[in-house]
XYZ file of N, CA and C in Angstrom:
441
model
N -21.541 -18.735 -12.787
C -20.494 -17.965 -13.426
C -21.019 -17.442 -14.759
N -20.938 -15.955 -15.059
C -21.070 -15.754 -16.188
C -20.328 -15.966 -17.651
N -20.795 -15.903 -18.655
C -20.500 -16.293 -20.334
C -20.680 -15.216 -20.952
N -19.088 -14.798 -21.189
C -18.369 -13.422 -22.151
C -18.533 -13.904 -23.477
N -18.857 -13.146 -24.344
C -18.692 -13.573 -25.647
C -17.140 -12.154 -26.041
N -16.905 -12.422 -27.378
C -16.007 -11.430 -27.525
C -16.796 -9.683 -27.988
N -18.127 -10.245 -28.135
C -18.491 -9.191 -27.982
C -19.425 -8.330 -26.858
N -19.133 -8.775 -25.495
C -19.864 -8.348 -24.306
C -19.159 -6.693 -24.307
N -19.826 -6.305 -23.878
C -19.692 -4.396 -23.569
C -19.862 -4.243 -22.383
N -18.349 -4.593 -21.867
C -17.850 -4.287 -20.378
C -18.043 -3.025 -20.573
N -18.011 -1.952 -21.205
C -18.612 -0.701 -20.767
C -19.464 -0.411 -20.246
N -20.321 -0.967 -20.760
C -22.221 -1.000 -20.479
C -22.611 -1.238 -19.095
N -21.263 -2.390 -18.748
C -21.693 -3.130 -17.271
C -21.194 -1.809 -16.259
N -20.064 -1.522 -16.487
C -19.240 -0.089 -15.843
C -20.453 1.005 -15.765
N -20.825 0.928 -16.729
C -22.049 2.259 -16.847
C -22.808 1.757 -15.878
N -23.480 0.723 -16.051
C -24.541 0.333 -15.404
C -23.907 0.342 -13.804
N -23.313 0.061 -13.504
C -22.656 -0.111 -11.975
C -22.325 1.541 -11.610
N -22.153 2.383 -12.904
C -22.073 3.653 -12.237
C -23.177 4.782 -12.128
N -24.168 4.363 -12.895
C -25.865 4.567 -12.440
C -26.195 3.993 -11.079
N -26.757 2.795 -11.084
C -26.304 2.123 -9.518
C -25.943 3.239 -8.459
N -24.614 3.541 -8.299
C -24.053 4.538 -7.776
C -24.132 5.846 -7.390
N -24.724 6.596 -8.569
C -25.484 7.409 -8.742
C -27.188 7.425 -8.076
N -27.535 6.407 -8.045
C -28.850 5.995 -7.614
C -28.789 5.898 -5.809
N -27.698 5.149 -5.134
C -27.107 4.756 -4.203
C -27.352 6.121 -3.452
N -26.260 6.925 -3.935
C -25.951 8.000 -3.649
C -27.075 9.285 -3.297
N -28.017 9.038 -3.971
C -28.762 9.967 -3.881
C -29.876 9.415 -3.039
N -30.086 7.925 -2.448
C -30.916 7.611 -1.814
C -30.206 7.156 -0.091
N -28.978 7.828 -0.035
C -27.997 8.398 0.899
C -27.354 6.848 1.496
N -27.311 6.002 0.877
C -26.848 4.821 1.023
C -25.558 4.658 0.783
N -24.599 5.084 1.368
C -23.113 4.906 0.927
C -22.378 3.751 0.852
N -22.182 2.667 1.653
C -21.992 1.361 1.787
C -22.826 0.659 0.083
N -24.098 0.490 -0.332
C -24.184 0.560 -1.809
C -23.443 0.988 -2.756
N -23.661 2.578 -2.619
C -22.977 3.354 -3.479
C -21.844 2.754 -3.669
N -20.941 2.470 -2.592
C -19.402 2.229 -2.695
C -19.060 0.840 -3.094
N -20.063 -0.170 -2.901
C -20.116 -1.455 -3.447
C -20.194 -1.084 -4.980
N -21.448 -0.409 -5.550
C -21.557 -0.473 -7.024
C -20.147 0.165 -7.990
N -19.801 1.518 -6.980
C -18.466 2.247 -7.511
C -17.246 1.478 -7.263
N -16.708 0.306 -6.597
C -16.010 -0.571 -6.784
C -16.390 -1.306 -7.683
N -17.008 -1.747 -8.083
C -17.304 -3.052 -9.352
C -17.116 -2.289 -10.281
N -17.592 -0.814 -10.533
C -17.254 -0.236 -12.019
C -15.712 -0.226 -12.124
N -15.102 -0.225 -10.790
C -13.445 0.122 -11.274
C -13.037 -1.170 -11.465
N -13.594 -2.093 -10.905
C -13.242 -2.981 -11.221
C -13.233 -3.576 -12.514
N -14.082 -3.774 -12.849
C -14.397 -3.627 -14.261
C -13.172 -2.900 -15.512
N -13.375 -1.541 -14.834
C -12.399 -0.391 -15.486
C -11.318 -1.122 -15.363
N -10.337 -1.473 -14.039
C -8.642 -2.355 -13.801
C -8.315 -3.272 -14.523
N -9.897 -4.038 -15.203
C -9.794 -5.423 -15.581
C -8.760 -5.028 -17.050
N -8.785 -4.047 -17.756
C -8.569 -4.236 -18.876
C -10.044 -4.798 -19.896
N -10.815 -5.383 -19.452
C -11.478 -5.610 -20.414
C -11.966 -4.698 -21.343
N -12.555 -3.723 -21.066
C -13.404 -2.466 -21.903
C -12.541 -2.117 -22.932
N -11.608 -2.004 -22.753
C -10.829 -1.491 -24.414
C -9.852 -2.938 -24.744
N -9.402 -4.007 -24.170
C -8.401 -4.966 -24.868
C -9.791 -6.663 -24.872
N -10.519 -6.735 -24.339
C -11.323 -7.701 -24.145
C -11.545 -8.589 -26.159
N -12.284 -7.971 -26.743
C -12.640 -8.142 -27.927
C -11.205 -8.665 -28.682
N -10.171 -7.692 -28.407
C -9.048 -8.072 -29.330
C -8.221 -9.254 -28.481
N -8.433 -9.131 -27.383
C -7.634 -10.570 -26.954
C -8.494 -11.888 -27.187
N -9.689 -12.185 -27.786
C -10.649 -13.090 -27.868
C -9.761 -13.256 -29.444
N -9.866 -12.066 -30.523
C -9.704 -12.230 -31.472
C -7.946 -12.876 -31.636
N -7.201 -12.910 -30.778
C -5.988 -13.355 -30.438
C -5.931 -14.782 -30.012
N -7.165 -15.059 -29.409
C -7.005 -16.562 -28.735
C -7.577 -17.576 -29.994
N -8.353 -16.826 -30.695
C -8.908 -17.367 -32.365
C -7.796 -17.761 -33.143
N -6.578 -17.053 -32.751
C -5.488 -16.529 -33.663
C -5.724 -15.751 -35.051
N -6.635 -14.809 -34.677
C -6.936 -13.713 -35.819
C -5.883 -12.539 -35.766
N -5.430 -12.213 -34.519
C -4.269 -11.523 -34.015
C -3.194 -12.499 -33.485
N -1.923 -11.866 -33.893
C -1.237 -12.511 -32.918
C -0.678 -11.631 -32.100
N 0.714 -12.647 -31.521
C 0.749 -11.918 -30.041
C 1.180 -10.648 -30.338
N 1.966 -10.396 -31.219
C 2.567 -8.918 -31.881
C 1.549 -7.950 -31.608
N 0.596 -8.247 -32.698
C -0.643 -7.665 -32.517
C -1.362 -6.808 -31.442
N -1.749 -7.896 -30.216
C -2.194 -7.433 -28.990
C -1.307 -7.125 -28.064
N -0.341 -6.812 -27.876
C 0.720 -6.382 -27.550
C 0.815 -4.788 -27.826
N 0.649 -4.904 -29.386
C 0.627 -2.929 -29.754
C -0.259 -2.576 -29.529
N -1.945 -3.350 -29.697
C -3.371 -3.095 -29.307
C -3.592 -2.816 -28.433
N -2.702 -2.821 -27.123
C -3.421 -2.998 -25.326
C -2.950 -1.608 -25.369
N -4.056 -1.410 -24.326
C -4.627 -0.274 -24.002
C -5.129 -0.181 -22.394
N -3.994 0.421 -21.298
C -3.837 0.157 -20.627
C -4.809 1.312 -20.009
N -5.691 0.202 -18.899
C -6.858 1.066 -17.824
C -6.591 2.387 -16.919
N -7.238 2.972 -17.596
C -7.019 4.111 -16.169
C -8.526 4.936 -15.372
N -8.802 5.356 -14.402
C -9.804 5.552 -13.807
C -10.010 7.359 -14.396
N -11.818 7.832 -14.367
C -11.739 8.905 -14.782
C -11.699 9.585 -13.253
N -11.234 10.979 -13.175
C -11.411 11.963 -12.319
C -12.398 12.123 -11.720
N -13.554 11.376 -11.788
C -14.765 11.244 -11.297
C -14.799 10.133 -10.338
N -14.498 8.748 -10.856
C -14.071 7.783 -10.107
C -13.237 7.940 -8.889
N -12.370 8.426 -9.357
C -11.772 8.462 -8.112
C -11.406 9.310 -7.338
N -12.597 10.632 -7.246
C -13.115 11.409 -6.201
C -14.408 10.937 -5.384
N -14.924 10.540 -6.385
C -15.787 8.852 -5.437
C -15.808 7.974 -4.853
N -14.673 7.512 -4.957
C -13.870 6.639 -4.418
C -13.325 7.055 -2.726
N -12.293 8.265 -2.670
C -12.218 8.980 -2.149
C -13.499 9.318 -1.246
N -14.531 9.845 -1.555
C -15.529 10.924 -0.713
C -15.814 9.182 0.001
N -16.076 8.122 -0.673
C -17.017 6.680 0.187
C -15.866 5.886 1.088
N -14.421 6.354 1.206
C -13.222 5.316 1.595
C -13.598 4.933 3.361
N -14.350 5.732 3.986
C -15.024 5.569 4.992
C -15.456 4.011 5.206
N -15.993 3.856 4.215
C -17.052 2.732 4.051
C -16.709 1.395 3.283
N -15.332 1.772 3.197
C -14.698 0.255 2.654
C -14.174 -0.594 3.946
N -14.606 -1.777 3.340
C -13.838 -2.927 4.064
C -12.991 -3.362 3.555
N -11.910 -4.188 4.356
C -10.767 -5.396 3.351
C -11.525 -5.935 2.938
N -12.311 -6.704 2.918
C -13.011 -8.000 2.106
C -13.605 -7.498 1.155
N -14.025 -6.385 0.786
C -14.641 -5.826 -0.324
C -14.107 -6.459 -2.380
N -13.121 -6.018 -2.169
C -11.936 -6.480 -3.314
C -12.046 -7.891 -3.579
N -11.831 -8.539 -2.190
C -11.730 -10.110 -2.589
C -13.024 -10.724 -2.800
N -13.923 -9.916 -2.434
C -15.474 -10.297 -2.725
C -15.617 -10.342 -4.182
N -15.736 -9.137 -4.731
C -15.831 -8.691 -5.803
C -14.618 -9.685 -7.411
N -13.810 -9.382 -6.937
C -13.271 -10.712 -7.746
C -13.443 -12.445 -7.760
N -14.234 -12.759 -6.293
C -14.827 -14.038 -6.511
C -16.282 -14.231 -6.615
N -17.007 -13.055 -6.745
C -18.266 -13.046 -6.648
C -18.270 -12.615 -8.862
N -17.412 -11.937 -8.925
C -17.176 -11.542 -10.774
C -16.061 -12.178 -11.584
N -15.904 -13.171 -11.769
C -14.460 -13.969 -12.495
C -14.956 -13.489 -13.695
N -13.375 -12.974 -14.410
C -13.539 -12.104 -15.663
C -12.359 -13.056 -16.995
N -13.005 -12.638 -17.907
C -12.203 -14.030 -18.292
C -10.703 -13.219 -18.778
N -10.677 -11.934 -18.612
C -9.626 -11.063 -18.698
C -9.245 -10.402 -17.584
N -8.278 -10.167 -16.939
C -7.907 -9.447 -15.831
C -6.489 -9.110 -16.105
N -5.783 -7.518 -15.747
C -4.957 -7.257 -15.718
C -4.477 -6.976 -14.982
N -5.583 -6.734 -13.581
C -4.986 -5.974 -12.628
C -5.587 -7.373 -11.714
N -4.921 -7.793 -10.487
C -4.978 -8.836 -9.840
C -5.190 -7.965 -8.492
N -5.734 -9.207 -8.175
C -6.866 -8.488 -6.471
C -5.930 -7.983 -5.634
N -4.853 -8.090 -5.507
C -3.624 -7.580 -4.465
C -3.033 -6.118 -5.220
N -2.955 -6.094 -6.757
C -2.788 -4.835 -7.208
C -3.942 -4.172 -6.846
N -5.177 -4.742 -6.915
C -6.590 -3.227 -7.183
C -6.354 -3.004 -5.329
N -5.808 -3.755 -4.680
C -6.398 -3.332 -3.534
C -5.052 -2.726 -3.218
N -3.813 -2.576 -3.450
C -3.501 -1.594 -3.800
C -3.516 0.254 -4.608
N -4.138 -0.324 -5.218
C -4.426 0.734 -6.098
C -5.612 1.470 -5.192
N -6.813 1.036 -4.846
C -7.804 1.515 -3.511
C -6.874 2.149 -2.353
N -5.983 1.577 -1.899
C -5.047 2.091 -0.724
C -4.277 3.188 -0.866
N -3.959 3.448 -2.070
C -2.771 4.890 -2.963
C -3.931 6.435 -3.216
N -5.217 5.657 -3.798
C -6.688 6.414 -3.767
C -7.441 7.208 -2.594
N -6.893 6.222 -1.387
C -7.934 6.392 -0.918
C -6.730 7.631 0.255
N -5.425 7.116 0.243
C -4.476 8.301 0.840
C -4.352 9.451 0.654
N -5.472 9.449 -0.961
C -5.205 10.826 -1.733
C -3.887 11.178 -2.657
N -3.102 9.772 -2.744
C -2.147 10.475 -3.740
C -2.486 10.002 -5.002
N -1.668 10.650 -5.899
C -2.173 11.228 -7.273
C -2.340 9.502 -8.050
N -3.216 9.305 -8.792
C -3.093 7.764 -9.498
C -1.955 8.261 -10.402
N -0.892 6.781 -10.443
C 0.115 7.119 -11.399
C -0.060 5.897 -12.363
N -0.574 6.530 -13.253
C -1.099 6.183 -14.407
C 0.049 5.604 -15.226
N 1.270 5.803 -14.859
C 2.640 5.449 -16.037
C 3.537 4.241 -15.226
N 3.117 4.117 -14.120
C 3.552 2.535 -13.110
C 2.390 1.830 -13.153
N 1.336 2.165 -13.299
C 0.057 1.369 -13.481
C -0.323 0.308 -14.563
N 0.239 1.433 -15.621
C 0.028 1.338 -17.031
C 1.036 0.123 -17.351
N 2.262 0.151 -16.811
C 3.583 -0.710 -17.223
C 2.889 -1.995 -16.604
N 2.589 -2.387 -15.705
C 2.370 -3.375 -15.158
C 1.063 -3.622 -15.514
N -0.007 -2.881 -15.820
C -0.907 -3.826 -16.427
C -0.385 -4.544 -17.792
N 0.539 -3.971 -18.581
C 1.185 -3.998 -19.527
C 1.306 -5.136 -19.404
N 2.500 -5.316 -18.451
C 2.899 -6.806 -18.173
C 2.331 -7.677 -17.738
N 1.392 -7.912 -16.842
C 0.295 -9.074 -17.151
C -0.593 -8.954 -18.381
N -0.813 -8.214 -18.685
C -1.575 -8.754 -20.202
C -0.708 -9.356 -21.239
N 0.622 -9.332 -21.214
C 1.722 -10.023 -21.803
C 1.922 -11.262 -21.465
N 1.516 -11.736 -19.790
C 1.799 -12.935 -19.171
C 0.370 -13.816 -19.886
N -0.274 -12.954 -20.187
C -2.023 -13.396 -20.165
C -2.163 -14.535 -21.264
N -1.512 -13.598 -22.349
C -1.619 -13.926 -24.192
C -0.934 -15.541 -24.116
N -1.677 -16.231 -24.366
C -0.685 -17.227 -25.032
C -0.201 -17.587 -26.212
């Protein structure tokens, strides 16, 4: 199991998983590709990349709950993602999701393996991500999260 500090750059890892992808992709490997472009969203659902640092600084009690509460900053996928997502849905399995969350335990999560694999299923139908039911409910588990 890996060791987050409060300053790990879940971005970096997202990036890196979306190079990967990029790499995948061009060496016509789609089943890769679509493995690495799930872990970046995953990543992306977690909430970590923008609330990670300040909920560490919350569990310190440098913030309180007030605090991270106005601080969260709820995940959303770019227009890129999830036309990628889309073009590889061919090549997903069910077990993919549940892999990926027991193969990556995050010490932050907002979005829970039954939401993302939801959220893959709304994606992959082609309807629009709704970013303002998404947003509320990551909301609310990161509220359940804080202690």
């Amino acid at each position: 199991m890996s060791t987050y500090s409060a300053y790990t750059d879940f971005s970096q890892l997202k990036n890196d998983c979306l190079s990967s992808y990029s790499a995948y992709c061009q060496k016509n490997q789609p089943e890769n590709a679509l493995s690495q472009l799930l872990l970046a969203a995953y990543y992306e659902f977690s909430g970590c990349i923008d609330n990670y640092t300040a909920y560490c600084y919350g569990l310190q009690g440098i913030y309180s709950k007030k605090d991270l509460k106005a601080l969260f900053v709820p995940p959303c996928p770019d227009s890129e993602m999830i036309s990628g997502l889309r073009s590889l849905k061919g090549h997903y399995k069910l077990d993919m999701a549940d892999d990926i969350y027991k193969k990556y335990p995050l010490p932050l999560c907002v979005c829970t393996v039954e939401e993302y694999k939801q959220i893959l299923e709304e994606l992959f139908s082609e309807e629009v991500f709704q970013d303002k039911k998404w947003a509320n409910r990551f909301r609310e588990n990161y509220i359940k999260s804080i202690k």
